[in-house]
XYZ file of C-alpha atoms in Angstrom:
358
model
C -133.292 240.285 16.367
C -132.842 238.613 19.796
C -133.730 239.945 23.073
C -130.031 240.353 24.041
C -129.269 242.423 20.644
C -132.090 244.698 21.819
C -130.686 245.392 25.183
C -133.112 243.036 27.159
C -132.285 240.162 29.049
C -133.903 236.801 27.820
C -136.670 235.705 30.195
C -135.823 233.080 32.985
C -137.277 229.578 32.927
C -139.368 228.964 36.040
C -137.174 227.323 38.655
C -139.379 224.103 38.573
C -138.485 223.624 34.765
C -134.748 224.610 35.129
C -134.434 221.608 37.897
C -135.913 219.227 35.203
C -133.079 219.720 32.733
C -130.944 216.829 32.697
C -127.257 217.763 33.390
C -124.569 216.604 31.192
C -123.091 213.178 32.307
C -119.679 213.286 34.108
C -117.161 212.084 31.605
C -114.018 210.668 33.491
C -112.828 208.452 30.668
C -110.637 210.901 28.700
C -107.726 212.379 30.424
C -108.185 215.650 28.717
C -111.384 215.928 30.623
C -109.829 215.610 34.138
C -108.668 219.263 34.548
C -112.165 220.394 34.054
C -113.753 217.736 36.585
C -112.279 219.522 39.778
C -111.694 223.244 40.384
C -110.180 224.740 43.441
C -109.035 223.145 46.748
C -109.194 219.635 46.833
C -110.380 217.609 50.053
C -109.155 213.799 50.340
C -111.282 211.581 52.151
C -112.661 207.905 52.463
C -109.059 206.519 51.898
C -108.693 202.609 51.718
C -106.286 200.234 50.574
C -107.603 196.831 49.163
C -105.570 193.663 48.435
C -106.158 189.989 47.563
C -104.430 187.602 50.056
C -102.772 185.719 47.149
C -101.829 188.420 44.954
C -99.178 191.104 45.229
C -101.638 193.672 43.864
C -103.105 196.589 45.622
C -105.856 198.945 45.123
C -105.696 202.508 46.718
C -109.146 204.182 46.465
C -110.277 207.552 47.750
C -112.800 210.322 47.171
C -111.622 213.575 45.877
C -114.019 216.551 46.598
C -113.814 220.149 45.258
C -116.684 222.453 45.803
C -119.790 220.480 45.145
C -118.384 217.889 43.000
C -116.668 214.662 44.112
C -115.238 211.686 42.032
C -113.540 208.587 43.053
C -110.000 207.743 42.312
C -108.559 204.355 41.820
C -105.067 203.540 41.711
C -103.813 199.996 40.990
C -100.465 199.154 42.247
C -99.058 196.123 40.780
C -95.501 194.889 41.983
C -94.994 198.194 43.792
C -95.560 200.285 40.823
C -98.700 202.236 39.506
C -100.355 200.178 36.860
C -103.690 201.829 36.417
C -105.274 205.220 37.421
C -108.983 205.677 37.039
C -111.610 208.144 38.083
C -115.249 207.182 38.872
C -118.290 209.451 38.570
C -119.665 207.666 41.728
C -116.855 207.903 44.257
C -118.085 204.208 45.639
C -117.518 202.597 42.302
C -113.520 202.998 43.143
C -113.979 200.502 45.883
C -115.783 197.908 43.783
C -112.845 196.887 41.759
C -111.749 193.980 43.687
C -114.955 193.379 45.669
C -116.667 191.190 42.901
C -115.844 187.666 43.516
C -112.299 187.962 45.364
C -111.329 187.403 48.748
C -110.515 191.079 49.529
C -109.061 192.446 52.530
C -109.631 196.287 53.143
C -108.074 198.892 55.531
C -108.723 202.540 55.913
C -105.746 204.850 55.415
C -105.311 208.523 56.481
C -105.119 211.048 53.714
C -101.323 211.397 54.388
C -100.882 207.643 54.349
C -102.947 207.577 51.019
C -100.784 210.295 49.526
C -97.457 208.490 50.765
C -98.339 205.161 49.104
C -99.513 206.743 45.955
C -96.273 208.949 45.582
C -94.140 205.744 46.293
C -95.831 203.724 43.713
C -95.729 206.769 40.988
C -92.031 207.004 41.684
C -91.557 203.252 41.085
C -93.438 203.632 37.891
C -91.628 206.664 36.622
C -88.319 204.985 37.510
C -89.070 201.803 35.644
C -90.186 204.072 32.465
C -86.854 205.929 32.599
C -84.971 202.624 32.809
C -87.201 201.177 29.931
C -86.465 204.396 28.000
C -82.529 203.975 28.380
C -82.169 200.111 28.011
C -85.347 198.782 26.223
C -86.923 201.584 23.776
C -89.127 199.205 22.275
C -90.904 198.337 25.469
C -90.724 201.996 26.567
C -92.815 202.887 23.633
C -95.483 200.416 24.291
C -95.653 201.762 27.979
C -95.869 205.495 26.893
C -98.653 204.694 24.466
C -101.010 204.929 27.291
C -102.272 208.050 28.871
C -100.901 206.884 32.301
C -98.219 209.578 32.320
C -100.695 212.477 31.984
C -103.014 211.028 34.517
C -100.191 210.705 36.963
C -99.293 214.056 36.408
C -102.855 215.418 37.005
C -103.034 213.030 40.191
C -99.898 214.593 41.690
C -101.247 218.127 41.062
C -104.694 217.025 42.910
C -102.986 215.105 45.862
C -100.318 218.309 46.198
C -97.537 215.841 45.473
C -94.124 217.064 44.208
C -93.254 216.559 40.507
C -90.934 213.413 39.718
C -87.438 213.821 40.025
C -85.171 211.236 38.781
C -82.472 210.261 41.205
C -78.994 210.155 39.699
C -77.475 206.706 39.411
C -73.895 205.645 39.583
C -72.564 202.514 38.031
C -69.851 202.161 40.407
C -71.221 203.604 43.744
C -73.666 201.490 46.014
C -76.226 203.757 47.727
C -75.877 204.256 51.418
C -78.639 202.469 53.389
C -81.501 204.882 54.480
C -81.665 205.808 58.104
C -84.270 203.630 59.771
C -87.375 205.464 61.545
C -87.575 205.105 65.220
C -89.989 202.336 66.224
C -93.584 203.456 66.765
C -96.183 202.283 69.104
C -96.509 198.493 69.194
C -99.424 197.037 67.338
C -100.537 193.685 65.705
C -100.060 193.348 61.828
C -102.023 191.149 59.601
C -99.551 190.030 56.947
C -100.251 188.288 53.722
C -97.267 186.254 52.544
C -97.071 184.294 49.286
C -94.288 182.586 47.244
C -93.739 184.732 43.976
C -93.959 181.449 41.978
C -95.528 178.904 41.222
C -99.153 179.136 40.227
C -101.736 178.621 41.826
C -100.356 180.648 44.930
C -98.934 179.221 47.995
C -99.752 181.728 50.866
C -100.247 182.161 54.468
C -101.913 185.132 56.283
C -100.242 185.785 59.596
C -100.789 187.909 62.758
C -97.627 189.113 64.332
C -96.151 191.912 66.442
C -94.896 195.038 64.783
C -91.835 195.005 67.349
C -90.574 191.586 66.452
C -87.146 191.870 64.769
C -86.605 190.926 61.178
C -84.615 187.951 62.357
C -87.545 186.852 64.460
C -89.794 187.240 61.510
C -87.780 185.047 59.618
C -88.225 182.330 62.352
C -91.956 182.904 62.173
C -91.971 182.582 58.367
C -89.792 179.412 58.463
C -92.431 177.624 60.786
C -95.379 178.953 58.628
C -93.783 177.519 55.339
C -92.207 174.435 57.264
C -88.454 175.229 56.534
C -85.287 175.001 58.601
C -84.335 178.258 60.428
C -80.675 177.928 59.558
C -81.796 178.381 55.674
C -80.161 181.639 54.153
C -82.523 184.232 54.138
C -82.832 188.030 53.234
C -85.318 190.774 53.442
C -85.471 193.502 50.833
C -87.192 196.588 52.226
C -87.636 200.367 51.370
C -84.781 200.894 53.524
C -82.336 198.419 52.127
C -81.598 194.726 52.679
C -81.295 192.690 56.007
C -79.994 189.312 56.595
C -78.316 186.985 59.012
C -75.165 187.043 56.817
C -74.459 190.546 55.577
C -71.043 189.658 53.972
C -72.898 188.512 50.889
C -74.970 191.627 50.135
C -73.295 194.978 49.503
C -75.035 197.527 51.848
C -77.162 194.972 53.644
C -77.649 195.227 57.492
C -78.282 192.632 60.034
C -81.653 191.457 60.497
C -81.624 191.628 64.187
C -81.103 195.445 64.110
C -84.592 196.253 62.555
C -88.007 195.524 63.558
C -90.916 194.873 61.375
C -92.804 197.937 62.270
C -89.803 199.926 61.269
C -89.739 198.949 57.603
C -93.367 198.707 56.927
C -95.807 200.803 58.892
C -99.156 201.136 57.489
C -101.826 198.576 55.528
C -100.510 198.215 51.801
C -96.727 198.512 52.608
C -94.769 195.610 50.959
C -91.391 193.989 51.133
C -89.565 191.005 49.645
C -88.237 187.959 51.557
C -85.845 185.433 49.958
C -85.344 182.047 51.429
C -82.928 179.958 49.680
C -83.962 180.159 46.033
C -87.437 180.829 46.903
C -88.658 184.491 46.805
C -91.876 185.685 48.683
C -93.569 188.879 48.769
C -95.189 190.276 52.328
C -97.779 192.823 52.351
C -99.350 194.414 55.439
C -102.911 193.974 55.353
C -104.324 195.699 58.268
C -103.345 196.661 61.869
C -104.769 194.938 64.853
C -104.394 194.255 68.681
C -101.082 193.323 69.773
C -101.113 189.384 69.876
C -99.194 187.502 72.667
C -97.651 185.112 70.192
C -97.554 184.927 66.217
C -100.544 183.195 64.748
C -101.668 181.785 61.622
C -105.056 183.411 60.226
C -105.276 181.228 56.938
C -103.503 179.917 54.065
C -103.536 177.401 51.108
C -101.494 174.883 49.716
C -98.418 173.055 51.243
C -95.067 174.883 50.967
C -92.653 173.064 48.603
C -90.709 170.079 50.267
C -87.295 170.987 51.422
C -85.804 168.586 48.478
C -87.374 171.147 45.802
C -84.592 173.877 45.961
C -86.230 176.112 43.409
C -89.296 176.639 41.192
C -87.729 174.221 38.406
C -87.515 171.220 40.679
C -90.949 171.766 42.136
C -92.554 171.879 38.717
C -90.722 168.731 37.959
C -92.287 167.214 41.115
C -95.845 168.498 40.272
C -95.553 166.973 36.813
C -94.252 163.628 38.253
C -97.255 163.613 40.740
C -99.708 163.677 37.910
C -98.337 160.251 36.691
C -97.606 158.704 40.136
C -97.400 155.136 38.571
C -94.977 155.852 35.860
C -91.698 154.386 37.197
C -89.419 157.347 36.076
C -91.862 159.562 37.728
C -92.116 157.393 40.758
C -88.238 157.520 41.360
C -88.508 161.416 40.989
C -91.351 161.620 43.594
C -89.353 159.547 45.721
C -86.230 161.913 45.265
C -88.047 165.256 45.449
C -90.930 164.906 47.716
C -91.902 161.498 49.172
C -95.573 161.502 50.539
C -96.057 164.992 49.451
C -99.461 166.596 49.020
C -99.459 169.844 47.343
C -102.846 170.807 48.513
C -102.481 170.112 52.172
C -102.781 172.758 54.571
C -103.561 172.645 58.414
C -103.933 176.063 60.264
C -103.758 174.219 63.467
C -100.544 172.761 62.695
C -98.951 176.029 61.656
C -100.143 177.471 64.974
C -98.599 174.760 66.999
C -95.181 175.477 65.260
C -95.771 179.164 65.777
C -96.596 178.496 69.586
C -93.408 176.635 70.090
C -91.504 179.789 69.153
C -92.823 181.515 72.000
């Protein structure tokens, strides 16, 4: 008969012995364990956004604390939608994903900025899943086999985010442009800009003012990538499209009616820039002191020559450059890029072009 059944409490171990008992390891691998990890009100701290300069991939990391337990959360955002959600028993491990062997830019976020960016990426992911469910069931089944939806639901609960609500879409009506927020305090912005294609990436890191108009930003980008300012262009932002000629895009607005700081505000925010047939992504890496003029902080590889109007013609040129003494390829080089060196990049030359913009 046990001491409990006889009405007596079992003897306690000495405190010194109790402290030597190994605590069970923190299991963050299985999603069904997540609800048991954190109880009660959750405090969000140590929020950071990380990004690689030549990749449109962002890691949002933070520490979640409830009582005496803390875990690190890592949210990988790829092409504006959540791709991975992971928890780490050691909170600092959530920051180590991109630090190992990559050129990484980091910037702190406030808890509200972190929540806002996570929610935006979760919505894009949920919208994508719904689209695949309606239009490509086979792909949707592959996407839904993961435990990401369950993890997203739990993360929403922990961060106090509202549940996902699909927006009704009409096949005939264009959505009205969203109202732009008022301009905030002027600051400097580090921008990572890269062509969507080809590989390896052609990219520039630029320092610009947040109060530059999108029309002015187009001039800066044209100088950074050695293009004509008159080239057709368009910015696709969270507030709709902006361009110099809005007749070609339904719902677009003029690019001199919005500033950079109105459409992207904090590190991690992204938008798309189209120049001719070339598409670029733009990401805010960090905020900085206000510069007198725009400047180039770095980059790699020469922009495609003006004779290459799209990715296909650029790839033809690259293939021809591998056989420069072939007569047919020699003619192609002369047509698409005479004297072109794809690896050439000179920061000082870019700075000179930017300085002339004034």
